[in-house]
Amino acid sequence: MKNIILLAPPASGKGTQASLLKKDFDLVHISTGDLLRSAASRNDDLGIKLKEIMSSGTLVSDDIVISLLKEKLVENRNSNGFIFDGFPRTVNQAIELDKLLNELEMNIDYVFLMEADYDILLKRITGRRSCPKCGKIYNIYTDLKPVREDICDVCFEHLVSRSDDNPDSFKIRYQEYLAKTYPLIDYYEEHGKLIRINALDSIEKVYDKILSVMK
Ligand code: AMP
């Protein structure tokens, strides 16, 4: 079993690397952003509250995120392992994750810190698109560009942008990252789990680096 955390600012390519790892190692990909977007799409009180918080770019409260995560962990406890994408984002979440994994007799193997500059991430965020049908992620400014502008290569649907992928929300998301997520670097360094990766390299190079560490 392998449990991996991808720790990084928004738009650094966590989702892309998570998909590659999921495919090659048959791991369960847990993106708390995806879990929350799915909860936000429901028109109940929680959904309405989540939509508002997420489009502003601030973090959702730990108790909501942890309960969604716990459900997913328990449901897949017999899998080959997990890729945590976008979780933990606070030191409290990291402590809670350690407790949950401990209860399930698991632990974290690797924490890949994907580092990238603010200006490049800002550009990437405005270029990010996804297919509303199959969920495939594209970026019009990187090697993830679709063949035809704004059309999914797989299902030919019109691509859409996330409501929080705009410069104002990005600024707040990045500030949240520095204030609340950045302290996790010390946390995982002290636990001897942190591996630094240059997220500005090509997708293949970033993935090769991850594989070389895991071998
Ligand atoms: P992401 O898809 O990871 O960029 O997350 C999108 C948004 O979901 C974030 O800006 C937060 O509002 C919320 N979110 C995702 N993961 C977490 C988390 N672990 N803790 C708190 N909020 C989260």
PDB file of C-alpha atoms and ligand atoms in Angstrom:
ATOM      1  CA  MET A   1       0.000   0.000   0.000  1.00  0.00           C
ATOM      2  CA  LYS A   2       1.197   3.501  -0.893  1.00  0.00           C
ATOM      3  CA  ASN A   3      -0.256   6.719   0.470  1.00  0.00           C
ATOM      4  CA  ILE A   4       0.849   9.912  -1.214  1.00  0.00           C
ATOM      5  CA  ILE A   5       0.150  13.578  -0.533  1.00  0.00           C
ATOM      6  CA  LEU A   6       0.485  16.142  -3.318  1.00  0.00           C
ATOM      7  CA  LEU A   7       1.118  19.469  -1.608  1.00  0.00           C
ATOM      8  CA  ALA A   8       1.106  22.531  -3.830  1.00  0.00           C
ATOM      9  CA  PRO A   9      -0.392  25.930  -4.586  1.00  0.00           C
ATOM     10  CA  PRO A  10      -3.413  26.124  -6.938  1.00  0.00           C
ATOM     11  CA  ALA A  11      -2.799  25.283 -10.624  1.00  0.00           C
ATOM     12  CA  SER A  12       0.550  23.618 -10.031  1.00  0.00           C
ATOM     13  CA  GLY A  13      -0.518  20.397 -11.763  1.00  0.00           C
ATOM     14  CA  LYS A  14      -1.515  18.230  -8.776  1.00  0.00           C
ATOM     15  CA  GLY A  15      -4.567  16.817 -10.555  1.00  0.00           C
ATOM     16  CA  THR A  16      -2.550  15.808 -13.634  1.00  0.00           C
ATOM     17  CA  GLN A  17       0.122  14.019 -11.589  1.00  0.00           C
ATOM     18  CA  ALA A  18      -2.580  12.389  -9.454  1.00  0.00           C
ATOM     19  CA  SER A  19      -4.237  10.938 -12.592  1.00  0.00           C
ATOM     20  CA  LEU A  20      -0.929   9.428 -13.738  1.00  0.00           C
ATOM     21  CA  LEU A  21      -0.248   7.917 -10.315  1.00  0.00           C
ATOM     22  CA  LYS A  22      -3.795   6.589 -10.069  1.00  0.00           C
ATOM     23  CA  LYS A  23      -3.435   4.806 -13.406  1.00  0.00           C
ATOM     24  CA  ASP A  24       0.048   3.345 -12.844  1.00  0.00           C
ATOM     25  CA  PHE A  25      -0.343   2.258  -9.211  1.00  0.00           C
ATOM     26  CA  ASP A  26      -4.113   1.642  -9.091  1.00  0.00           C
ATOM     27  CA  LEU A  27      -4.517   4.104  -6.228  1.00  0.00           C
ATOM     28  CA  VAL A  28      -7.662   5.911  -5.104  1.00  0.00           C
ATOM     29  CA  HIS A  29      -7.472   9.610  -6.013  1.00  0.00           C
ATOM     30  CA  ILE A  30      -9.043  11.782  -3.321  1.00  0.00           C
ATOM     31  CA  SER A  31      -9.399  15.398  -4.402  1.00  0.00           C
ATOM     32  CA  THR A  32     -11.143  17.325  -1.616  1.00  0.00           C
ATOM     33  CA  GLY A  33     -11.797  20.096  -4.179  1.00  0.00           C
ATOM     34  CA  ASP A  34     -13.769  17.572  -6.311  1.00  0.00           C
ATOM     35  CA  LEU A  35     -15.607  16.183  -3.268  1.00  0.00           C
ATOM     36  CA  LEU A  36     -16.563  19.716  -2.220  1.00  0.00           C
ATOM     37  CA  ARG A  37     -17.572  20.750  -5.768  1.00  0.00           C
ATOM     38  CA  SER A  38     -19.861  17.732  -5.902  1.00  0.00           C
ATOM     39  CA  ALA A  39     -21.398  18.649  -2.499  1.00  0.00           C
ATOM     40  CA  ALA A  40     -21.686  22.291  -3.672  1.00  0.00           C
ATOM     41  CA  SER A  41     -23.613  21.290  -6.796  1.00  0.00           C
ATOM     42  CA  ARG A  42     -26.553  20.176  -4.623  1.00  0.00           C
ATOM     43  CA  ASN A  43     -29.092  22.876  -3.920  1.00  0.00           C
ATOM     44  CA  ASP A  44     -29.354  22.235  -0.172  1.00  0.00           C
ATOM     45  CA  ASP A  45     -28.108  24.538   2.625  1.00  0.00           C
ATOM     46  CA  LEU A  46     -24.644  22.988   2.655  1.00  0.00           C
ATOM     47  CA  GLY A  47     -24.350  23.238  -1.132  1.00  0.00           C
ATOM     48  CA  ILE A  48     -25.269  26.915  -1.163  1.00  0.00           C
ATOM     49  CA  LYS A  49     -22.818  27.679   1.670  1.00  0.00           C
ATOM     50  CA  LEU A  50     -20.002  25.740  -0.039  1.00  0.00           C
ATOM     51  CA  LYS A  51     -20.542  27.452  -3.400  1.00  0.00           C
ATOM     52  CA  GLU A  52     -20.158  30.845  -1.761  1.00  0.00           C
ATOM     53  CA  ILE A  53     -16.990  29.945   0.179  1.00  0.00           C
ATOM     54  CA  MET A  54     -15.322  28.199  -2.769  1.00  0.00           C
ATOM     55  CA  SER A  55     -15.938  30.906  -5.336  1.00  0.00           C
ATOM     56  CA  SER A  56     -14.476  33.465  -2.908  1.00  0.00           C
ATOM     57  CA  GLY A  57     -11.240  31.426  -2.768  1.00  0.00           C
ATOM     58  CA  THR A  58     -11.152  30.889   1.011  1.00  0.00           C
ATOM     59  CA  LEU A  59     -10.900  27.486   2.676  1.00  0.00           C
ATOM     60  CA  VAL A  60     -13.883  25.423   3.748  1.00  0.00           C
ATOM     61  CA  SER A  61     -13.970  24.590   7.483  1.00  0.00           C
ATOM     62  CA  ASP A  62     -11.911  21.613   8.613  1.00  0.00           C
ATOM     63  CA  ASP A  63     -14.873  19.688  10.054  1.00  0.00           C
ATOM     64  CA  ILE A  64     -16.776  19.639   6.715  1.00  0.00           C
ATOM     65  CA  VAL A  65     -13.692  18.597   4.718  1.00  0.00           C
ATOM     66  CA  ILE A  66     -12.597  15.970   7.229  1.00  0.00           C
ATOM     67  CA  SER A  67     -16.021  14.319   7.349  1.00  0.00           C
ATOM     68  CA  LEU A  68     -16.101  14.047   3.512  1.00  0.00           C
ATOM     69  CA  LEU A  69     -12.573  12.659   3.514  1.00  0.00           C
ATOM     70  CA  LYS A  70     -13.283  10.148   6.275  1.00  0.00           C
ATOM     71  CA  GLU A  71     -16.209   8.714   4.322  1.00  0.00           C
ATOM     72  CA  LYS A  72     -14.014   8.204   1.247  1.00  0.00           C
ATOM     73  CA  LEU A  73     -11.156   6.647   3.262  1.00  0.00           C
ATOM     74  CA  VAL A  74     -13.343   4.132   5.032  1.00  0.00           C
ATOM     75  CA  GLU A  75     -15.162   3.255   1.787  1.00  0.00           C
ATOM     76  CA  ASN A  76     -11.817   2.430   0.104  1.00  0.00           C
ATOM     77  CA  ARG A  77      -9.886   1.026   3.065  1.00  0.00           C
ATOM     78  CA  ASN A  78      -8.995  -2.151   1.141  1.00  0.00           C
ATOM     79  CA  SER A  79      -7.519  -0.344  -1.859  1.00  0.00           C
ATOM     80  CA  ASN A  80      -3.834  -0.216  -2.901  1.00  0.00           C
ATOM     81  CA  GLY A  81      -3.512   3.221  -1.322  1.00  0.00           C
ATOM     82  CA  PHE A  82      -4.511   6.860  -1.719  1.00  0.00           C
ATOM     83  CA  ILE A  83      -3.374  10.003  -3.470  1.00  0.00           C
ATOM     84  CA  PHE A  84      -4.415  13.019  -1.430  1.00  0.00           C
ATOM     85  CA  ASP A  85      -4.852  15.981  -3.766  1.00  0.00           C
ATOM     86  CA  GLY A  86      -5.649  19.287  -2.068  1.00  0.00           C
ATOM     87  CA  PHE A  87      -5.699  17.690   1.381  1.00  0.00           C
ATOM     88  CA  PRO A  88      -4.398  18.408   3.974  1.00  0.00           C
ATOM     89  CA  ARG A  89      -4.418  22.189   3.614  1.00  0.00           C
ATOM     90  CA  THR A  90      -3.946  23.104   7.283  1.00  0.00           C
ATOM     91  CA  VAL A  91      -1.786  21.680  10.061  1.00  0.00           C
ATOM     92  CA  ASN A  92      -4.970  20.675  11.892  1.00  0.00           C
ATOM     93  CA  GLN A  93      -6.085  18.668   8.823  1.00  0.00           C
ATOM     94  CA  ALA A  94      -2.667  16.959   8.731  1.00  0.00           C
ATOM     95  CA  ILE A  95      -2.965  15.965  12.391  1.00  0.00           C
ATOM     96  CA  GLU A  96      -6.505  14.669  11.813  1.00  0.00           C
ATOM     97  CA  LEU A  97      -5.340  12.733   8.742  1.00  0.00           C
ATOM     98  CA  ASP A  98      -2.569  11.073  10.780  1.00  0.00           C
ATOM     99  CA  LYS A  99      -5.154  10.070  13.395  1.00  0.00           C
ATOM    100  CA  LEU A 100      -7.568   8.677  10.786  1.00  0.00           C
ATOM    101  CA  LEU A 101      -4.836   6.718   9.020  1.00  0.00           C
ATOM    102  CA  ASN A 102      -3.575   5.428  12.335  1.00  0.00           C
ATOM    103  CA  GLU A 103      -7.056   4.089  13.166  1.00  0.00           C
ATOM    104  CA  LEU A 104      -7.044   2.279   9.803  1.00  0.00           C
ATOM    105  CA  GLU A 105      -3.457   1.033  10.397  1.00  0.00           C
ATOM    106  CA  MET A 106      -2.064   3.076   7.517  1.00  0.00           C
ATOM    107  CA  ASN A 107       0.435   5.891   7.205  1.00  0.00           C
ATOM    108  CA  ILE A 108       1.704   8.480   4.731  1.00  0.00           C
ATOM    109  CA  ASP A 109       4.629   7.319   2.572  1.00  0.00           C
ATOM    110  CA  TYR A 110       5.496  10.416   0.524  1.00  0.00           C
ATOM    111  CA  VAL A 111       4.609  14.099   0.505  1.00  0.00           C
ATOM    112  CA  PHE A 112       5.539  15.707  -2.812  1.00  0.00           C
ATOM    113  CA  LEU A 113       5.801  19.475  -2.555  1.00  0.00           C
ATOM    114  CA  MET A 114       5.248  20.873  -6.052  1.00  0.00           C
ATOM    115  CA  GLU A 115       6.822  24.323  -6.146  1.00  0.00           C
ATOM    116  CA  ALA A 116       6.045  27.051  -8.706  1.00  0.00           C
ATOM    117  CA  ASP A 117       6.140  30.848  -9.027  1.00  0.00           C
ATOM    118  CA  TYR A 118       3.080  33.018  -8.411  1.00  0.00           C
ATOM    119  CA  ASP A 119       3.104  34.743 -11.833  1.00  0.00           C
ATOM    120  CA  ILE A 120       3.232  31.494 -13.783  1.00  0.00           C
ATOM    121  CA  LEU A 121       0.462  29.959 -11.678  1.00  0.00           C
ATOM    122  CA  LEU A 122      -1.696  33.040 -12.215  1.00  0.00           C
ATOM    123  CA  LYS A 123      -1.335  32.634 -15.979  1.00  0.00           C
ATOM    124  CA  ARG A 124      -2.031  28.898 -15.762  1.00  0.00           C
ATOM    125  CA  ILE A 125      -5.180  29.472 -13.725  1.00  0.00           C
ATOM    126  CA  THR A 126      -6.723  31.713 -16.345  1.00  0.00           C
ATOM    127  CA  GLY A 127      -5.955  29.085 -19.014  1.00  0.00           C
ATOM    128  CA  ARG A 128      -7.470  26.123 -17.166  1.00  0.00           C
ATOM    129  CA  ARG A 129     -10.549  24.515 -18.756  1.00  0.00           C
ATOM    130  CA  SER A 130     -12.404  21.262 -18.174  1.00  0.00           C
ATOM    131  CA  CYS A 131     -14.898  19.140 -20.028  1.00  0.00           C
ATOM    132  CA  PRO A 132     -18.325  19.208 -18.308  1.00  0.00           C
ATOM    133  CA  LYS A 133     -19.031  15.702 -19.666  1.00  0.00           C
ATOM    134  CA  CYS A 134     -15.899  13.592 -19.044  1.00  0.00           C
ATOM    135  CA  GLY A 135     -14.088  15.896 -16.580  1.00  0.00           C
ATOM    136  CA  LYS A 136     -10.828  15.950 -18.579  1.00  0.00           C
ATOM    137  CA  ILE A 137      -8.651  18.929 -17.626  1.00  0.00           C
ATOM    138  CA  TYR A 138      -7.011  21.167 -20.247  1.00  0.00           C
ATOM    139  CA  ASN A 139      -4.904  24.314 -20.195  1.00  0.00           C
ATOM    140  CA  ILE A 140      -4.745  26.598 -23.190  1.00  0.00           C
ATOM    141  CA  TYR A 141      -1.314  27.918 -22.073  1.00  0.00           C
ATOM    142  CA  THR A 142       0.480  24.614 -21.447  1.00  0.00           C
ATOM    143  CA  ASP A 143       1.081  21.214 -23.056  1.00  0.00           C
ATOM    144  CA  LEU A 144      -2.446  20.306 -21.905  1.00  0.00           C
ATOM    145  CA  LYS A 145      -3.910  22.435 -24.724  1.00  0.00           C
ATOM    146  CA  PRO A 146      -6.920  20.875 -26.536  1.00  0.00           C
ATOM    147  CA  VAL A 147      -6.507  20.176 -30.250  1.00  0.00           C
ATOM    148  CA  ARG A 148      -9.443  22.483 -31.110  1.00  0.00           C
ATOM    149  CA  GLU A 149      -9.773  25.637 -29.047  1.00  0.00           C
ATOM    150  CA  ASP A 150     -12.300  25.237 -26.196  1.00  0.00           C
ATOM    151  CA  ILE A 151     -13.496  21.797 -27.414  1.00  0.00           C
ATOM    152  CA  CYS A 152     -12.888  18.504 -25.569  1.00  0.00           C
ATOM    153  CA  ASP A 153     -10.606  16.165 -27.579  1.00  0.00           C
ATOM    154  CA  VAL A 154     -12.531  13.136 -26.268  1.00  0.00           C
ATOM    155  CA  CYS A 155     -16.234  14.057 -26.350  1.00  0.00           C
ATOM    156  CA  PHE A 156     -16.255  17.280 -28.426  1.00  0.00           C
ATOM    157  CA  GLU A 157     -18.146  19.187 -25.707  1.00  0.00           C
ATOM    158  CA  HIS A 158     -17.497  22.891 -25.160  1.00  0.00           C
ATOM    159  CA  LEU A 159     -14.929  23.292 -22.380  1.00  0.00           C
ATOM    160  CA  VAL A 160     -15.759  25.354 -19.271  1.00  0.00           C
ATOM    161  CA  SER A 161     -13.751  27.311 -16.660  1.00  0.00           C
ATOM    162  CA  ARG A 162     -14.160  26.860 -12.912  1.00  0.00           C
ATOM    163  CA  SER A 163     -15.862  29.825 -11.208  1.00  0.00           C
ATOM    164  CA  ASP A 164     -12.854  30.229  -8.858  1.00  0.00           C
ATOM    165  CA  ASP A 165     -10.295  30.192 -11.711  1.00  0.00           C
ATOM    166  CA  ASN A 166     -10.130  33.968 -12.043  1.00  0.00           C
ATOM    167  CA  PRO A 167      -7.391  36.411 -10.927  1.00  0.00           C
ATOM    168  CA  ASP A 168      -9.316  37.735  -7.872  1.00  0.00           C
ATOM    169  CA  SER A 169     -10.120  34.311  -6.420  1.00  0.00           C
ATOM    170  CA  PHE A 170      -6.648  33.071  -7.293  1.00  0.00           C
ATOM    171  CA  LYS A 171      -5.064  35.890  -5.273  1.00  0.00           C
ATOM    172  CA  ILE A 172      -7.094  34.862  -2.217  1.00  0.00           C
ATOM    173  CA  ARG A 173      -6.456  31.144  -2.797  1.00  0.00           C
ATOM    174  CA  TYR A 174      -2.728  31.839  -2.993  1.00  0.00           C
ATOM    175  CA  GLN A 175      -2.826  33.928   0.204  1.00  0.00           C
ATOM    176  CA  GLU A 176      -4.707  31.089   1.917  1.00  0.00           C
ATOM    177  CA  TYR A 177      -2.005  28.706   0.692  1.00  0.00           C
ATOM    178  CA  LEU A 178       0.793  30.848   2.142  1.00  0.00           C
ATOM    179  CA  ALA A 179      -0.989  31.486   5.447  1.00  0.00           C
ATOM    180  CA  LYS A 180      -2.533  28.064   6.132  1.00  0.00           C
ATOM    181  CA  THR A 181      -0.952  25.400   3.919  1.00  0.00           C
ATOM    182  CA  TYR A 182       2.673  26.571   3.800  1.00  0.00           C
ATOM    183  CA  PRO A 183       3.252  25.612   7.491  1.00  0.00           C
ATOM    184  CA  LEU A 184       2.696  21.978   6.412  1.00  0.00           C
ATOM    185  CA  ILE A 185       6.118  22.073   4.767  1.00  0.00           C
ATOM    186  CA  ASP A 186       7.770  22.194   8.223  1.00  0.00           C
ATOM    187  CA  TYR A 187       5.304  19.614   9.543  1.00  0.00           C
ATOM    188  CA  TYR A 188       6.175  17.025   6.897  1.00  0.00           C
ATOM    189  CA  GLU A 189       9.869  17.944   6.836  1.00  0.00           C
ATOM    190  CA  GLU A 190      10.018  17.194  10.567  1.00  0.00           C
ATOM    191  CA  HIS A 191       8.327  13.845   9.861  1.00  0.00           C
ATOM    192  CA  GLY A 192      10.977  13.118   7.170  1.00  0.00           C
ATOM    193  CA  LYS A 193       8.329  12.748   4.448  1.00  0.00           C
ATOM    194  CA  LEU A 194       8.799  15.852   2.276  1.00  0.00           C
ATOM    195  CA  ILE A 195      10.214  15.717  -1.268  1.00  0.00           C
ATOM    196  CA  ARG A 196      10.545  18.989  -3.222  1.00  0.00           C
ATOM    197  CA  ILE A 197       9.676  18.987  -6.932  1.00  0.00           C
ATOM    198  CA  ASN A 198       9.872  21.745  -9.516  1.00  0.00           C
ATOM    199  CA  ALA A 199       6.275  21.973 -10.771  1.00  0.00           C
ATOM    200  CA  LEU A 200       7.338  24.181 -13.688  1.00  0.00           C
ATOM    201  CA  ASP A 201       9.057  21.277 -15.447  1.00  0.00           C
ATOM    202  CA  SER A 202       7.082  19.399 -18.107  1.00  0.00           C
ATOM    203  CA  ILE A 203       4.386  16.938 -16.979  1.00  0.00           C
ATOM    204  CA  GLU A 204       6.677  14.006 -17.945  1.00  0.00           C
ATOM    205  CA  LYS A 205       9.672  15.397 -16.058  1.00  0.00           C
ATOM    206  CA  VAL A 206       7.655  16.033 -12.909  1.00  0.00           C
ATOM    207  CA  TYR A 207       6.223  12.518 -13.092  1.00  0.00           C
ATOM    208  CA  ASP A 208       9.674  10.947 -13.710  1.00  0.00           C
ATOM    209  CA  LYS A 209      10.959  12.687 -10.590  1.00  0.00           C
ATOM    210  CA  ILE A 210       8.019  11.319  -8.562  1.00  0.00           C
ATOM    211  CA  LEU A 211       8.626   7.812  -9.931  1.00  0.00           C
ATOM    212  CA  SER A 212      12.363   7.983  -9.223  1.00  0.00           C
ATOM    213  CA  VAL A 213      11.624   8.763  -5.568  1.00  0.00           C
ATOM    214  CA  MET A 214       9.016   5.998  -5.274  1.00  0.00           C
ATOM    215  CA  LYS A 215      11.377   3.404  -6.732  1.00  0.00           C
TER     216      LYS A 215
HETATM  217  P1  AMP B   1      -9.034  22.758  -5.360  1.00  0.00           P
HETATM  218  O1  AMP B   1      -9.894  22.032  -6.337  1.00  0.00           O
HETATM  219  O2  AMP B   1      -8.124  21.853  -4.599  1.00  0.00           O
HETATM  220  O3  AMP B   1      -8.316  23.933  -5.979  1.00  0.00           O
HETATM  221  O4  AMP B   1     -10.027  23.371  -4.254  1.00  0.00           O
HETATM  222  C1  AMP B   1     -11.035  24.303  -4.600  1.00  0.00           C
HETATM  223  C2  AMP B   1     -11.589  24.945  -3.343  1.00  0.00           C
HETATM  224  O5  AMP B   1     -12.186  23.944  -2.504  1.00  0.00           O
HETATM  225  C3  AMP B   1     -10.553  25.628  -2.447  1.00  0.00           C
HETATM  226  O6  AMP B   1     -10.273  26.953  -2.852  1.00  0.00           O
HETATM  227  C4  AMP B   1     -11.281  25.593  -1.097  1.00  0.00           C
HETATM  228  O7  AMP B   1     -12.316  26.553  -1.010  1.00  0.00           O
HETATM  229  C5  AMP B   1     -11.943  24.220  -1.128  1.00  0.00           C
HETATM  230  N1  AMP B   1     -11.062  23.154  -0.594  1.00  0.00           N
HETATM  231  C6  AMP B   1     -10.513  22.112  -1.282  1.00  0.00           C
HETATM  232  N2  AMP B   1      -9.794  21.315  -0.469  1.00  0.00           N
HETATM  233  C7  AMP B   1      -9.881  21.873   0.759  1.00  0.00           C
HETATM  234  C8  AMP B   1      -9.338  21.535   2.025  1.00  0.00           C
HETATM  235  N3  AMP B   1      -8.541  20.459   2.183  1.00  0.00           N
HETATM  236  N4  AMP B   1      -9.637  22.337   3.089  1.00  0.00           N
HETATM  237  C9  AMP B   1     -10.432  23.415   2.951  1.00  0.00           C
HETATM  238  N5  AMP B   1     -10.964  23.812   1.781  1.00  0.00           N
HETATM  239  C10 AMP B   1     -10.699  23.043   0.696  1.00  0.00           C
END
